[in-house]
XYZ file of N, CA and C in Angstrom:
246
model
N -109.367 -72.305 213.291
C -110.248 -71.294 212.780
C -111.696 -71.701 212.893
N -112.530 -70.810 212.466
C -113.973 -71.038 212.564
C -114.510 -71.848 211.397
N -113.752 -71.933 210.342
C -114.209 -72.673 209.179
C -115.054 -71.848 208.227
N -115.204 -70.563 208.493
C -115.954 -69.735 207.549
C -114.972 -69.108 206.556
N -115.468 -68.793 205.378
C -114.599 -68.355 204.287
C -113.778 -67.118 204.632
N -114.379 -66.143 205.278
C -113.659 -64.902 205.577
C -112.576 -65.148 206.618
N -112.905 -65.860 207.697
C -111.918 -66.137 208.739
C -110.770 -66.985 208.208
N -111.071 -67.978 207.383
C -110.017 -68.805 206.807
C -109.046 -67.955 205.987
N -109.576 -67.028 205.206
C -108.725 -66.164 204.386
C -107.841 -65.289 205.271
N -108.390 -64.775 206.368
C -107.601 -63.950 207.285
C -106.504 -64.772 207.959
N -106.804 -66.014 208.317
C -105.804 -66.880 208.946
C -104.672 -67.200 207.976
N -105.002 -67.490 206.733
C -103.974 -67.786 205.735
C -103.118 -66.553 205.481
N -103.744 -65.383 205.431
C -102.983 -64.146 205.234
C -102.010 -63.922 206.389
N -102.441 -64.189 207.625
C -101.564 -64.025 208.787
C -100.416 -65.031 208.747
N -100.706 -66.267 208.361
C -99.645 -67.282 208.245
C -98.646 -66.908 207.155
N -99.149 -66.432 206.018
C -98.266 -66.024 204.923
C -97.393 -64.853 205.351
N -97.974 -63.909 206.077
C -97.210 -62.764 206.567
C -96.111 -63.210 207.521
N -96.442 -64.117 208.433
C -95.444 -64.624 209.385
C -94.348 -65.406 208.657
N -94.728 -66.195 207.673
C -93.752 -67.002 206.940
C -92.824 -66.135 206.097
N -93.330 -65.007 205.627
C -92.524 -64.137 204.773
C -91.793 -63.047 205.554
N -91.989 -63.001 206.853
C -91.358 -61.969 207.687
C -89.843 -62.057 207.593
N -89.242 -61.024 207.053
C -87.794 -60.937 206.898
C -87.214 -62.163 206.183
N -87.973 -62.716 205.239
C -87.483 -63.834 204.436
C -87.295 -65.120 205.212
N -88.050 -65.297 206.291
C -87.861 -66.445 207.178
C -87.840 -67.780 206.440
N -88.777 -67.989 205.535
C -88.841 -69.255 204.805
C -88.720 -69.025 203.312
N -87.918 -68.091 202.930
C -87.790 -67.725 201.531
C -87.406 -68.933 200.683
N -88.232 -69.230 199.699
C -87.949 -70.313 198.767
C -88.308 -71.696 199.267
N -88.649 -71.845 200.533
C -89.001 -73.163 201.067
C -90.471 -73.455 200.779
N -90.790 -74.711 200.479
C -92.198 -75.045 200.250
C -92.997 -74.914 201.544
N -94.240 -74.477 201.422
C -95.126 -74.344 202.581
C -96.382 -75.159 202.347
N -96.830 -75.832 203.374
C -98.019 -76.669 203.276
C -98.936 -76.330 204.441
N -100.218 -76.205 204.158
C -101.204 -75.977 205.208
C -102.007 -77.249 205.418
N -102.281 -77.558 206.651
C -103.091 -78.725 206.964
C -103.955 -78.434 208.171
N -104.881 -79.304 208.449
C -105.763 -79.124 209.595
C -106.043 -80.469 210.242
N -106.190 -80.463 211.545
C -106.547 -81.697 212.243
C -108.033 -81.712 212.604
N -108.658 -80.534 212.621
C -110.070 -80.458 212.993
C -110.951 -81.254 212.040
N -110.596 -81.297 210.759
C -111.426 -82.025 209.799
C -111.396 -83.523 210.048
N -110.348 -84.007 210.695
C -110.226 -85.434 210.970
C -110.704 -85.789 212.374
N -110.338 -84.983 213.353
C -110.597 -85.326 214.754
C -111.646 -84.464 215.438
N -112.172 -83.487 214.764
C -113.195 -82.639 215.350
C -112.617 -81.536 216.220
N -113.491 -80.850 216.926
C -113.091 -79.732 217.786
C -112.510 -80.291 219.084
N -111.271 -79.985 219.335
C -110.601 -80.498 220.533
C -110.469 -79.446 221.619
N -110.893 -78.238 221.361
C -110.845 -77.115 222.277
C -109.514 -77.007 223.007
N -109.445 -77.401 224.261
C -108.238 -77.230 225.055
C -107.030 -77.980 224.538
N -107.251 -79.045 223.815
C -106.146 -79.854 223.295
C -105.738 -79.456 221.881
N -106.337 -78.419 221.329
C -106.090 -78.045 219.934
C -104.621 -77.727 219.670
N -103.980 -76.973 220.558
C -102.568 -76.632 220.358
C -101.680 -77.855 220.390
N -101.902 -78.736 221.365
C -101.109 -79.959 221.471
C -101.338 -80.859 220.258
N -102.577 -80.932 219.803
C -102.890 -81.747 218.629
C -102.201 -81.198 217.384
N -102.181 -79.868 217.240
C -101.505 -79.258 216.093
C -100.015 -79.554 216.085
N -99.381 -79.467 217.253
C -97.943 -79.771 217.349
C -97.696 -81.242 217.052
N -98.516 -82.125 217.616
C -98.359 -83.562 217.362
C -98.523 -83.874 215.878
N -99.526 -83.274 215.243
C -99.753 -83.488 213.804
C -98.533 -83.029 213.007
N -97.987 -81.860 213.339
C -96.809 -81.341 212.627
C -95.600 -82.265 212.821
N -95.395 -82.749 214.032
C -94.263 -83.661 214.289
C -94.388 -84.954 213.496
N -95.581 -85.522 213.487
C -95.797 -86.759 212.736
C -95.576 -86.528 211.249
N -96.125 -85.428 210.727
C -96.001 -85.157 209.303
C -94.558 -84.869 208.905
N -93.800 -84.228 209.766
C -92.372 -84.012 209.475
C -91.609 -85.330 209.513
N -91.997 -86.208 210.417
C -91.331 -87.506 210.543
C -91.546 -88.370 209.302
N -92.762 -88.372 208.777
C -93.072 -89.220 207.621
C -92.986 -88.471 206.298
N -92.638 -87.176 206.353
C -92.467 -86.332 205.156
C -93.686 -86.299 204.249
N -94.856 -86.256 204.860
C -96.083 -86.135 204.085
C -97.144 -85.450 204.934
N -98.064 -84.771 204.280
C -99.159 -84.102 204.974
C -100.447 -84.791 204.568
N -101.207 -85.223 205.549
C -102.461 -85.907 205.275
C -103.496 -84.963 204.676
N -104.419 -85.506 203.920
C -105.440 -84.673 203.288
C -106.452 -84.149 204.306
N -107.104 -83.060 203.980
C -108.202 -82.541 204.788
C -109.493 -83.181 204.315
N -110.252 -83.734 205.240
C -111.508 -84.391 204.914
C -112.464 -83.376 204.286
N -113.131 -83.753 203.241
C -114.136 -82.951 202.534
C -113.566 -81.743 201.791
N -112.247 -81.604 201.696
C -111.671 -80.479 200.961
C -111.741 -80.764 199.473
N -112.300 -79.803 198.717
C -112.396 -79.978 197.269
C -111.691 -78.845 196.531
N -111.957 -77.598 196.915
C -111.350 -76.471 196.228
C -110.932 -75.402 197.229
N -109.914 -74.664 196.865
C -109.429 -73.569 197.681
C -110.375 -72.380 197.547
N -110.672 -71.733 198.638
C -111.561 -70.568 198.616
C -110.992 -69.489 197.706
N -111.824 -68.867 196.879
C -111.338 -67.770 196.032
C -110.884 -66.566 196.857
N -111.293 -66.487 198.116
C -110.849 -65.403 198.989
C -109.396 -65.582 199.422
N -108.887 -66.795 199.313
C -107.515 -67.065 199.716
C -106.561 -66.828 198.551
N -106.786 -67.516 197.458
C -105.916 -67.343 196.294
C -104.540 -67.958 196.517
N -103.931 -68.407 195.471
C -102.645 -69.085 195.594
C -101.482 -68.137 195.821
N -101.650 -66.838 195.487
C -100.535 -65.911 195.693
C -100.227 -65.737 197.177
N -101.190 -65.951 198.051
C -100.941 -65.855 199.485
C -100.037 -66.971 199.957
N -100.015 -68.063 199.212
C -99.242 -69.239 199.628
C -97.867 -69.289 198.991
N -97.525 -68.314 198.183
C -96.225 -68.324 197.502
C -95.187 -67.615 198.313
């Protein structure tokens, strides 16, 4: 994403919609993470980096923190993540 508050909220809403589509992940915990905060803008490698990050995090059963993250945007809200 662009890192702006409005775009981030739209991205989370789209992810929540996809996750809730026909109960795909009903009841399963969901975690959001980002690699851009750690490694910067990778442009062409962004998709590969996202997949690699997800594979590593699934392997070690933990999600690394986002650098400089302090509070969730009020535009997102926790109900989008439920």
